[in-house]
mmCIF file of C-alpha atoms and ligand atoms in Angstrom:
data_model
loop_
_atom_site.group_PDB
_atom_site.id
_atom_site.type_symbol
_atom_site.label_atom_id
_atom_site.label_comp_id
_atom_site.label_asym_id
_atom_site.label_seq_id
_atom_site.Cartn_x
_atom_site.Cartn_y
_atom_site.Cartn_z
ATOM 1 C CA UNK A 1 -125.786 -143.768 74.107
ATOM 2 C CA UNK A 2 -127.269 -143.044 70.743
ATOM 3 C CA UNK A 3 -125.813 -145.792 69.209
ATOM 4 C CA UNK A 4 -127.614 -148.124 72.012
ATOM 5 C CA UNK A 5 -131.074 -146.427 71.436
ATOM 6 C CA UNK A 6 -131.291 -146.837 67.927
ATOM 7 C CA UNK A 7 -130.322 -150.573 67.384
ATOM 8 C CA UNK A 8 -134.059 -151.338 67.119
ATOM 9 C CA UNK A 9 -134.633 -148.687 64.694
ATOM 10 C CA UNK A 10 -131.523 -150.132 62.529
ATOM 11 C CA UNK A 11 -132.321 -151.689 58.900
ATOM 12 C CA UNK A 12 -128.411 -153.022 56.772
ATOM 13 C CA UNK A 13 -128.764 -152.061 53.771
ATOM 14 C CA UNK A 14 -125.842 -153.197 52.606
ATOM 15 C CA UNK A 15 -121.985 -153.893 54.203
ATOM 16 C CA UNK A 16 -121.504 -149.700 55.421
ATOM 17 C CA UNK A 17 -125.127 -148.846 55.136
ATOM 18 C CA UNK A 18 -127.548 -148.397 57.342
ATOM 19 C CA UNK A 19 -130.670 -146.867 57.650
ATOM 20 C CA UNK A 20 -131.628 -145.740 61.375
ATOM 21 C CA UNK A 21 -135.490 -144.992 61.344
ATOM 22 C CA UNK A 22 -136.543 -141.711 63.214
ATOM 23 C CA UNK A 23 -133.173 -140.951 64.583
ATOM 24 C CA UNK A 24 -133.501 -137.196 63.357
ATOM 25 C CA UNK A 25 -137.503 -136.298 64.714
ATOM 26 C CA UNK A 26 -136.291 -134.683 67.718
ATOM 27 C CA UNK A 27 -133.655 -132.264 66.078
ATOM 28 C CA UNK A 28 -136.502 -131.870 62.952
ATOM 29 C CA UNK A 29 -138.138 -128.531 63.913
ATOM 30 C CA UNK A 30 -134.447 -127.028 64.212
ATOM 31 C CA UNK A 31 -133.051 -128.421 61.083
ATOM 32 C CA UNK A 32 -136.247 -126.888 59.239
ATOM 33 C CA UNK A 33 -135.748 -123.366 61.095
ATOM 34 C CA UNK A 34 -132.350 -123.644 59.950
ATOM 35 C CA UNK A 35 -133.007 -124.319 56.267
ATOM 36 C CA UNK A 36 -135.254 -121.720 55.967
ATOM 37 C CA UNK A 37 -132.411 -119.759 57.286
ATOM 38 C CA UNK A 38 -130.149 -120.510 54.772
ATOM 39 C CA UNK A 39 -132.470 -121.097 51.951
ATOM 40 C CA UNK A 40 -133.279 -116.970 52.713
ATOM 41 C CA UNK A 41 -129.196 -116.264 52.109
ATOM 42 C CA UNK A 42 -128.476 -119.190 49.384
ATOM 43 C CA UNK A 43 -132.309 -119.897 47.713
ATOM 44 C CA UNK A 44 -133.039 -122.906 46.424
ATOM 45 C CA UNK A 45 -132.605 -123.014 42.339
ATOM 46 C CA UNK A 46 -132.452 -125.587 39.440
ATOM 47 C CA UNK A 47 -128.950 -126.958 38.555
ATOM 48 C CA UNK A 48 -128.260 -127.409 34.985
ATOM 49 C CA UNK A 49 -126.479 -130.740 33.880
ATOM 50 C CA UNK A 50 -123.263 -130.851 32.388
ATOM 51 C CA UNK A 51 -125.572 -132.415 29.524
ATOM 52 C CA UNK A 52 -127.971 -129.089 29.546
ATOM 53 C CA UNK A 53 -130.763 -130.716 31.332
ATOM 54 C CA UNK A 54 -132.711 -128.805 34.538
ATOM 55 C CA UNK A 55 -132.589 -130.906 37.121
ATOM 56 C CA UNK A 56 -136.355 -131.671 38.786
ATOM 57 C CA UNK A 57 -134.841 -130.821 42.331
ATOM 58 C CA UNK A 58 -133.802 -127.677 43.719
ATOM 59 C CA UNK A 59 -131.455 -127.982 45.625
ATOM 60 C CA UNK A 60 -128.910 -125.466 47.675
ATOM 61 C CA UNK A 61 -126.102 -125.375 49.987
ATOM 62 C CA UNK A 62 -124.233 -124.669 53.041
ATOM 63 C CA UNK A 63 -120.885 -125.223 54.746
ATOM 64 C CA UNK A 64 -117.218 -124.751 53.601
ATOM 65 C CA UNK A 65 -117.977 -125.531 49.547
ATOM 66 C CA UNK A 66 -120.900 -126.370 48.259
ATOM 67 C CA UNK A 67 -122.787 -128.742 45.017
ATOM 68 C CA UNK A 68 -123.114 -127.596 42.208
ATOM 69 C CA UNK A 69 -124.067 -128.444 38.400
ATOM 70 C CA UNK A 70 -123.295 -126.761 35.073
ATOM 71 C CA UNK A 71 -122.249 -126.961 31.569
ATOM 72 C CA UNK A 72 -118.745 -127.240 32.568
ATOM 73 C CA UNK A 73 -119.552 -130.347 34.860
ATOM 74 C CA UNK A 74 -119.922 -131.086 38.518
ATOM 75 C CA UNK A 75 -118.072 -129.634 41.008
ATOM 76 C CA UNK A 76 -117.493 -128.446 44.823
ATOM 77 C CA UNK A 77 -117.289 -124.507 44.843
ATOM 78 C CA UNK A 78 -116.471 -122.398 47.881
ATOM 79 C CA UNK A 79 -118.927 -119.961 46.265
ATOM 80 C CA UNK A 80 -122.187 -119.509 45.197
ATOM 81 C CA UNK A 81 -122.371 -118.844 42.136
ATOM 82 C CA UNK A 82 -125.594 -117.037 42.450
ATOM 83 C CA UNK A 83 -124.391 -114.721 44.398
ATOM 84 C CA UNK A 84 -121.147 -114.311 44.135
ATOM 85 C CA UNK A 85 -121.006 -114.489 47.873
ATOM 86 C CA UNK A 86 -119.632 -117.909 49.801
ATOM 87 C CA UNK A 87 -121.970 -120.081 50.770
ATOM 88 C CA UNK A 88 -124.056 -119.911 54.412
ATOM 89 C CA UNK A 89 -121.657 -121.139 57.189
ATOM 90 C CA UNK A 90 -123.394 -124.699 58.296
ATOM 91 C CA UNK A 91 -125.506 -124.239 61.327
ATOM 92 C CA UNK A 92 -124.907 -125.845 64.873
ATOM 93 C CA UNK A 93 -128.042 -128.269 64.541
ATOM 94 C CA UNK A 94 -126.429 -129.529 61.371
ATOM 95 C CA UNK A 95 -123.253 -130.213 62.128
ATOM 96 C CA UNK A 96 -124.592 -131.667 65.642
ATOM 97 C CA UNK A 97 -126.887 -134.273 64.061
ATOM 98 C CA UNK A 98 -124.315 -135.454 61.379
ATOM 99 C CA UNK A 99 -121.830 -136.164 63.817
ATOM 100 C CA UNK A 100 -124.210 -137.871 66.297
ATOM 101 C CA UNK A 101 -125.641 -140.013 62.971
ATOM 102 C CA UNK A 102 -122.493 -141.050 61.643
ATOM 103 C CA UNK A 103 -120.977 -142.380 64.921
ATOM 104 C CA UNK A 104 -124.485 -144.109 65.419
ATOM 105 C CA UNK A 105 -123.826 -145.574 62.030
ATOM 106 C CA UNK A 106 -120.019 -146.984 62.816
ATOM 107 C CA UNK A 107 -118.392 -143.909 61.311
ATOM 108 C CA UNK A 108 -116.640 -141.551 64.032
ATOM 109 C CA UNK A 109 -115.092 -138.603 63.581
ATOM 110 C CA UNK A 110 -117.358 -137.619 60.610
ATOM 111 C CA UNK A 111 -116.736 -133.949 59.944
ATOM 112 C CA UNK A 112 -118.887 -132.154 57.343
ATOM 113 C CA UNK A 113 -117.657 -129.652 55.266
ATOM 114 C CA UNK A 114 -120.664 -129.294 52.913
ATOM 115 C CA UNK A 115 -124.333 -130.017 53.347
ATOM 116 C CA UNK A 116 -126.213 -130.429 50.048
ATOM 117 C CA UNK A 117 -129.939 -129.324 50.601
ATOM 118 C CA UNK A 118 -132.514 -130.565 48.397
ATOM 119 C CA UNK A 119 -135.873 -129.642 48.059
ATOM 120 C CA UNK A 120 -138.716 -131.729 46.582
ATOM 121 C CA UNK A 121 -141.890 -130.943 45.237
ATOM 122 C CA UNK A 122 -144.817 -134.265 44.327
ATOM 123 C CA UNK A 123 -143.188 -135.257 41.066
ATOM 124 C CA UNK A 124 -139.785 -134.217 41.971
ATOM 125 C CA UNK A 125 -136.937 -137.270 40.892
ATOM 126 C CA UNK A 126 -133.284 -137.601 40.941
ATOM 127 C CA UNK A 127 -132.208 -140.207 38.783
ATOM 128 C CA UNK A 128 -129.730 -142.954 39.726
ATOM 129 C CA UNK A 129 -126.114 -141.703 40.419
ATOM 130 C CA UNK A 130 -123.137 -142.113 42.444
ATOM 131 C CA UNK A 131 -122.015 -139.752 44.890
ATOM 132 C CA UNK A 132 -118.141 -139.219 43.342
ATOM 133 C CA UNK A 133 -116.974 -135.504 43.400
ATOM 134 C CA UNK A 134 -115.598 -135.801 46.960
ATOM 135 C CA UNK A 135 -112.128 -136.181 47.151
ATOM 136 C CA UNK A 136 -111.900 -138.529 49.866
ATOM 137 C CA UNK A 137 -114.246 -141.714 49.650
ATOM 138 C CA UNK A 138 -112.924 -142.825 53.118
ATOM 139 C CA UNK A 139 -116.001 -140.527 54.304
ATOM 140 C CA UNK A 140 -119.588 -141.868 54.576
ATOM 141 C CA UNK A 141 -122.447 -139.725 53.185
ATOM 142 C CA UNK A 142 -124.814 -138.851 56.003
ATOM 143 C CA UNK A 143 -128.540 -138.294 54.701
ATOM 144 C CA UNK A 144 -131.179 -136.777 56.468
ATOM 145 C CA UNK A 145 -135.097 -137.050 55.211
ATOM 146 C CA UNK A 146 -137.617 -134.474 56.190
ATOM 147 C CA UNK A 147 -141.570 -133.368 55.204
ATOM 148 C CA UNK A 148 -143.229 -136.354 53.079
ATOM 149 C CA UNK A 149 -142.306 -139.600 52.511
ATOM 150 C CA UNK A 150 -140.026 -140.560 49.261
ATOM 151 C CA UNK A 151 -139.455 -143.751 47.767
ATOM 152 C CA UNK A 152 -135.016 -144.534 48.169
ATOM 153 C CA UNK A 153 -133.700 -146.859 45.521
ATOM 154 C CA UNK A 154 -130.844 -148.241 46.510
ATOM 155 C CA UNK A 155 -128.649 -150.092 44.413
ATOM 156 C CA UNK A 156 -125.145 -151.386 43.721
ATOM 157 C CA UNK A 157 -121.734 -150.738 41.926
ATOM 158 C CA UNK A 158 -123.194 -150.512 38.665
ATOM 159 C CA UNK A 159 -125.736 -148.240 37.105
ATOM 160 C CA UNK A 160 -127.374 -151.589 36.137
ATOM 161 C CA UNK A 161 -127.731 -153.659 39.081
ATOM 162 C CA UNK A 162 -130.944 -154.321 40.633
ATOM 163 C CA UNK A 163 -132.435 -151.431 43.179
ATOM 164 C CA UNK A 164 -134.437 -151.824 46.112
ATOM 165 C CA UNK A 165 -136.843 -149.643 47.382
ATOM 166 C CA UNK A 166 -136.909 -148.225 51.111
ATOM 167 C CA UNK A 167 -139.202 -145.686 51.915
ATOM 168 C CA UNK A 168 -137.624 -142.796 53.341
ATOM 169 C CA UNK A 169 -140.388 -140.855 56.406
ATOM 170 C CA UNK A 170 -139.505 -137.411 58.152
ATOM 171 C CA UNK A 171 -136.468 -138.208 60.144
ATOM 172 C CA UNK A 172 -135.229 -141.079 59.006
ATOM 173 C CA UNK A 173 -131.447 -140.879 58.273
ATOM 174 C CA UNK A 174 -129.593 -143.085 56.226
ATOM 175 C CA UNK A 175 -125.432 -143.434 56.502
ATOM 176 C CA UNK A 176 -123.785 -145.301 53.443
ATOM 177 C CA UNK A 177 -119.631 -145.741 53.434
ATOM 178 C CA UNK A 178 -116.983 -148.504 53.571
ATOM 179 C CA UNK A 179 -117.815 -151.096 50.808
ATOM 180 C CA UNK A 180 -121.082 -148.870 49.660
ATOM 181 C CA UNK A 181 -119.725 -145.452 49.876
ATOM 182 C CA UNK A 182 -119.819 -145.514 45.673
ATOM 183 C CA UNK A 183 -123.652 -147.208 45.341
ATOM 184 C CA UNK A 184 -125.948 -145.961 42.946
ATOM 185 C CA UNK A 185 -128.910 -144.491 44.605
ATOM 186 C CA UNK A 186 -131.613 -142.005 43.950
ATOM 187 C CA UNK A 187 -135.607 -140.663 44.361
ATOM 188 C CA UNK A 188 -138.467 -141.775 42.605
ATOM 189 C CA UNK A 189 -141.096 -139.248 41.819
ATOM 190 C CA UNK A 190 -142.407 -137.926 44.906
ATOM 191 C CA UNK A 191 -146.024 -138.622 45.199
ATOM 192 C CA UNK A 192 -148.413 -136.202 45.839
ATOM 193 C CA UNK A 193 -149.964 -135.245 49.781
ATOM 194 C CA UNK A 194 -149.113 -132.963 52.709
ATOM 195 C CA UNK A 195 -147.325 -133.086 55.421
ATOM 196 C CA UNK A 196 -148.132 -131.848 58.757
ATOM 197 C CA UNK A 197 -145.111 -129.806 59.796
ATOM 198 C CA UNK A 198 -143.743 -129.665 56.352
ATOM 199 C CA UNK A 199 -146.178 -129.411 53.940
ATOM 200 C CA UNK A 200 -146.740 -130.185 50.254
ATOM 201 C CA UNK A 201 -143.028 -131.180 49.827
ATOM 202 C CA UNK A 202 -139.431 -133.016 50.947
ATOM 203 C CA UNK A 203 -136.464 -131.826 52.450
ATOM 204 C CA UNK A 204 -133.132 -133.826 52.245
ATOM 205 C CA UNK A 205 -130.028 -132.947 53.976
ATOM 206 C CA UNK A 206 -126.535 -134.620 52.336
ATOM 207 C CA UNK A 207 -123.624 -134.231 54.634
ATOM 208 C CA UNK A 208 -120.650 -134.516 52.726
ATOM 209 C CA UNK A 209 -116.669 -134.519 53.785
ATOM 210 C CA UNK A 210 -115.667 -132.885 50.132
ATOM 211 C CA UNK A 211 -112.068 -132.048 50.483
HETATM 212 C C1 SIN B 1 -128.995 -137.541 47.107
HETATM 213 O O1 SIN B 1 -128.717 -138.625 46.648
HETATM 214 O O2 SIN B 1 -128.218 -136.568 46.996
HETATM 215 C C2 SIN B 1 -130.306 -137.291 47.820
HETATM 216 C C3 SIN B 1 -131.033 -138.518 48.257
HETATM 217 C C4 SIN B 1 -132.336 -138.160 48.909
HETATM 218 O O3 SIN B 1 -132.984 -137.172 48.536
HETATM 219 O O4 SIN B 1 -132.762 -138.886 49.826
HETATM 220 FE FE1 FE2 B 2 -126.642 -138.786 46.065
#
């Protein structure tokens, strides 16, 4: 059972997270096929904060609703507003590996309905934030790290506390729910260098349960 394989691999990060090292290198070469696919029908682009700011990500989505940022706020949206169109249905692979990584992690019965795609170039951030537009909190966030290495900070309740770095290698997933579902977290700048499968940059998958 997964959940037996991987308890060597298994790092607490805090009471409901947990960071399970390589869990997602077998599935990789599908999950990247995959976001190619639905980068092609949904293309990666720069959200705009509510505040008017670009974000340094690009990000895109697939699934029932997806992410997105602008000057009216943050929101889930069953369409893309780039298109007009709804957003890619979520593939097989995807919704395979969440569920599989969220029962490793403690958390059965985790269905997706959106998967937040983000794509990062060396230099790429995302500042600290919470992960708070989903309507139930009940449901862990399942995150899935692809291409070159990126520095996690992972911190607490408040945008203040103290953070703690964990780097983050191609197919390492971490789960966070239960007492840390609302813990700040984010990217620091993604440093420069290549990756063998992936190249000059970072994927990360965020499984979501929005509605
Ligand atoms: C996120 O917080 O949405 C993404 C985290 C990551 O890129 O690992
Ligand atoms: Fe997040």
């Amino acid at each position: 059972m997964m959940q037996d394989l991987f308890t060597e691999a298994r790092e607490d990060l805090d009471d409901g997270a947990v960071l399970m090292r390589g869990f997602a290198v077998d599935a990789a070469a599908a999950l990247l096929s995959d976001i190619a696919q639905v980068s092609a029908l949904a293309p990666f682009r720069h959200l705009v904060t509510p505040g008017g700011f670009r974000m340094s990500v690009a990000m895109t989505n697939c699934g029932d609703f997806g992410w997105v940022s602008d000057r009216r706020g943050y929101r889930y949206d069953p369409i893309d507003p780039e298109s007009g169109h709804p957003w890619p249905p979520m593939p097989v692979s995807f919704i395979d590996l969440a569920g599989r990584a969220a029962h490793a992690a403690g958390y059965a019965g985790f269905h997706a309905d959106v998967c937040l795609i983000n794509c990062y170039l060396p230099g790429t951030r995302l500042t600290l934030h919470q992960d708070r537009d989903e309507g139930d909190f009940t449901q862990p966030i399942v995150s899935i790290s692809l291409g070159l290495p990126a520095a996690f900070l992972w911190g607490g309740k408040a945008r203040t506390d103290k953070t703690r770095r964990y780097a983050l290698h191609h197919g390492d997933v971490v789960v966070w729910g239960g007492l840390s579902r609302l813990n700040f977290h984010g990217i620091a700048p993604l440093k420069d260098g290549n990756h063998p499968i992936v190249g000059a940059r970072r994927f990360n998958l965020t499984f979501r349960r929005a509605r």
